PDB file of C-alpha atoms in Angstrom:
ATOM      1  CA  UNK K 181      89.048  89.728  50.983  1.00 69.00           C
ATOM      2  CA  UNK K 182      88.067  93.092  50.022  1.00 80.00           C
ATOM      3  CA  UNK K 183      91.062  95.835  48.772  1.00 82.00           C
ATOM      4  CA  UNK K 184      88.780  97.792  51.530  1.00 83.00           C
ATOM      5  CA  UNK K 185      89.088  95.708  54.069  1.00 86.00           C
ATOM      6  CA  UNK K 186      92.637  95.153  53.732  1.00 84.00           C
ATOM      7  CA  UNK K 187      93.147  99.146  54.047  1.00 83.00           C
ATOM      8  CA  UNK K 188      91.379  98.527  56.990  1.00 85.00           C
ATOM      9  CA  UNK K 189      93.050  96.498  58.797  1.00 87.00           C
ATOM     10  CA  UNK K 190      96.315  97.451  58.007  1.00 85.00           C
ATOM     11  CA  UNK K 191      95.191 100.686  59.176  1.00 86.00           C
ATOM     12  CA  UNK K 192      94.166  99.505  62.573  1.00 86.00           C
ATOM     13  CA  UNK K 193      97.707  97.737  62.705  1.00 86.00           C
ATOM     14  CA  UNK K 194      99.227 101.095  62.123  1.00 88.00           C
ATOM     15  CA  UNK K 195      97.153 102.531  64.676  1.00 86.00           C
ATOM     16  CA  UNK K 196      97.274 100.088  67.414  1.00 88.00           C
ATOM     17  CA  UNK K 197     101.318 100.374  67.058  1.00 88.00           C
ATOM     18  CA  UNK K 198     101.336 104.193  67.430  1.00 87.00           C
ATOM     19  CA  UNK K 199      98.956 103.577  70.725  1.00 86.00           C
ATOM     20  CA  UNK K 200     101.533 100.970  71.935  1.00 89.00           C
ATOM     21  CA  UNK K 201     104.267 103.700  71.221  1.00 89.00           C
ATOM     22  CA  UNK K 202     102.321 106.382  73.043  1.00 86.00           C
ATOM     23  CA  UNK K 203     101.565 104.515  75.833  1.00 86.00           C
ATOM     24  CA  UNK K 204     105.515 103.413  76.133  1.00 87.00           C
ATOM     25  CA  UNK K 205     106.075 107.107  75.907  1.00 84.00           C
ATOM     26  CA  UNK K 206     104.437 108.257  78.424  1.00 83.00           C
ATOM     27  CA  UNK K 207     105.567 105.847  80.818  1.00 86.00           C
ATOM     28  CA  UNK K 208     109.112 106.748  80.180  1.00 84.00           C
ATOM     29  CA  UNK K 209     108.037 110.043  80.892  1.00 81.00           C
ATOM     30  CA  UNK K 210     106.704 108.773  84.008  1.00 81.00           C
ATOM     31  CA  UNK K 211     109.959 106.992  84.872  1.00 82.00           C
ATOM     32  CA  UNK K 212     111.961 109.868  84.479  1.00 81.00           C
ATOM     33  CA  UNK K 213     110.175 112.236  86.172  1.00 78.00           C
ATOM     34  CA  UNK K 214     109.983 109.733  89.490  1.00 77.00           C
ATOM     35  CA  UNK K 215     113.893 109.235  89.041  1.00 80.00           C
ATOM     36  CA  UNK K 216     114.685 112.767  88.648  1.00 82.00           C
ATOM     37  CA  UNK K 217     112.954 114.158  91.288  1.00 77.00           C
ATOM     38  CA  UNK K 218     114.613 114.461  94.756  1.00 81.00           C
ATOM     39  CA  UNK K 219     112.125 112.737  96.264  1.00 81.00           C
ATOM     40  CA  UNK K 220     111.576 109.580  94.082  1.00 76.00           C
ATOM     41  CA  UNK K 221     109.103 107.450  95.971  1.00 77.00           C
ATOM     42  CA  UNK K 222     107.318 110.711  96.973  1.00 79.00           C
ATOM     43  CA  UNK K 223     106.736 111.235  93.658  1.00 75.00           C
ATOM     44  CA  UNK K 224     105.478 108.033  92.575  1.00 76.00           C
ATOM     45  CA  UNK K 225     103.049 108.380  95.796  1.00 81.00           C
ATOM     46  CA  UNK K 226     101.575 111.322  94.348  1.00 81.00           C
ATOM     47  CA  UNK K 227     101.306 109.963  91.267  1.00 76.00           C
ATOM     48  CA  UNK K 228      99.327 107.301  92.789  1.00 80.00           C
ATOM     49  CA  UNK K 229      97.189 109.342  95.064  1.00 86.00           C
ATOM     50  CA  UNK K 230      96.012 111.240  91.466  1.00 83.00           C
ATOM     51  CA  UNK K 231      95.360 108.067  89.988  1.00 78.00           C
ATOM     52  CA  UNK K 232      93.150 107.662  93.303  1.00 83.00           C
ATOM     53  CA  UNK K 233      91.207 110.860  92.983  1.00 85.00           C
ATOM     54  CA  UNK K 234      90.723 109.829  89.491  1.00 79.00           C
ATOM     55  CA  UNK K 235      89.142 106.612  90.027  1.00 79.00           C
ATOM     56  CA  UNK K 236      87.021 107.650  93.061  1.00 80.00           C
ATOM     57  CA  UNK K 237      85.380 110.762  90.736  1.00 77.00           C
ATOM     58  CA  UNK K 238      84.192 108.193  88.098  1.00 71.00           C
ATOM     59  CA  UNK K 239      83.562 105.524  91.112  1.00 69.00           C
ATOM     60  CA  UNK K 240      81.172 108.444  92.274  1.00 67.00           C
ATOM     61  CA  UNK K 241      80.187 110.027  89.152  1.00 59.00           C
ATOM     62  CA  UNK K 242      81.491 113.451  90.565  1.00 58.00           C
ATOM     63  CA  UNK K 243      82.166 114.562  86.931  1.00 55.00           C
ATOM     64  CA  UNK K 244      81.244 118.091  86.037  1.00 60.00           C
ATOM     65  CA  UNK K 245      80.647 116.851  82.429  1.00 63.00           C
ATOM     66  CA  UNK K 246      77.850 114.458  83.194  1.00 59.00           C
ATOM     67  CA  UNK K 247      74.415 115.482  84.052  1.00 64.00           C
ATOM     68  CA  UNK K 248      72.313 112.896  85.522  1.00 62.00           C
ATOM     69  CA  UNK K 249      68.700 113.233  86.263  1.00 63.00           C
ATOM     70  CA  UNK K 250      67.059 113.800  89.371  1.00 76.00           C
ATOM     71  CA  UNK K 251      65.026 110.226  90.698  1.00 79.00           C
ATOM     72  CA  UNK K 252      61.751 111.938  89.693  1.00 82.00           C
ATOM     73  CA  UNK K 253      62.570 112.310  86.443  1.00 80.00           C
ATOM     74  CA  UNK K 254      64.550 108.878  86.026  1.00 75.00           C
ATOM     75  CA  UNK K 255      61.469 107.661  87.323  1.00 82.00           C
ATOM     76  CA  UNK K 256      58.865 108.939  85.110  1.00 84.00           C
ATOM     77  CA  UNK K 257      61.679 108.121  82.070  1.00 78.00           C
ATOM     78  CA  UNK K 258      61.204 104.272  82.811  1.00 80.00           C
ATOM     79  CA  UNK K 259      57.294 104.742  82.881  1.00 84.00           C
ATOM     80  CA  UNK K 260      57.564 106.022  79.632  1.00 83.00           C
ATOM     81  CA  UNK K 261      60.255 103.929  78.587  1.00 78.00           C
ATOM     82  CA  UNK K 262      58.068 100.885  80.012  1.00 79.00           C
ATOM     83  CA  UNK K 263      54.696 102.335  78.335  1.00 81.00           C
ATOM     84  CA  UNK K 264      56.240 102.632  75.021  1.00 78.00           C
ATOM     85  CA  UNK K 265      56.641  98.364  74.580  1.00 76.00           C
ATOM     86  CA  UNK K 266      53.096  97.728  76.040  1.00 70.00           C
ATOM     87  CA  UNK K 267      51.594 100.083  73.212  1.00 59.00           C
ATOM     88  CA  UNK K 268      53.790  98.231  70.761  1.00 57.00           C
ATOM     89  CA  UNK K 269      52.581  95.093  71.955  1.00 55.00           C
ATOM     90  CA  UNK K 270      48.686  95.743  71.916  1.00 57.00           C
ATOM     91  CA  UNK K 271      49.297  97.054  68.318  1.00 57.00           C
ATOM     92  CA  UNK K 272      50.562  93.539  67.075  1.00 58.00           C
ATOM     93  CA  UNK K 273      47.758  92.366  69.301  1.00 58.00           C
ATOM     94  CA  UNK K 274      49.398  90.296  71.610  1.00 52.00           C
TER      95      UNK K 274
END
């Protein structure tokens, strides 16, 4: 193996143990906030419902970020999409 290589992978060791680390991290965070609340299980139930919300706006694609194209224009992308291999293929004359 390379020297590079190596580096490399060592260095995606090192980084996949600081995700674990963050990861346990913010589930103790998690923990504690549940258990210190007054409430606990309310807590974790609006936790949940978040993670909910969360999950139904990608389901949906209800993110403000992401800019998809009206059906016209999706459809006249694929026409052109599609046009561009059959002008490919009648140049290699098949």
């Amino acid at each position: 193996m390379y020297n590079s290589e190596l580096n490399a992978l060592f260095e995606g060791a090192q980084l996949r143990t600081l995700d674990q680390r963050r990861y346990m991290t913010e589930q103790a965070v998690s923990i504690a906030n549940a258990t210190m609340s007054k409430n606990p299980k309310s807590a974790i139930k609006k936790t949940y419902r978040e993670f909910d919300k969360q999950e139904r706006k990608i389901d949906v694609h209800k993110q403000p970020n992401i800019n998809h194209p009206k059906m016209e224009q999706y459809a006249q992308l694929m026409k052109q999409w599609h046009n561009s291999f059959k002008r490919k293929e009648e140049d290699n004359g098949s």
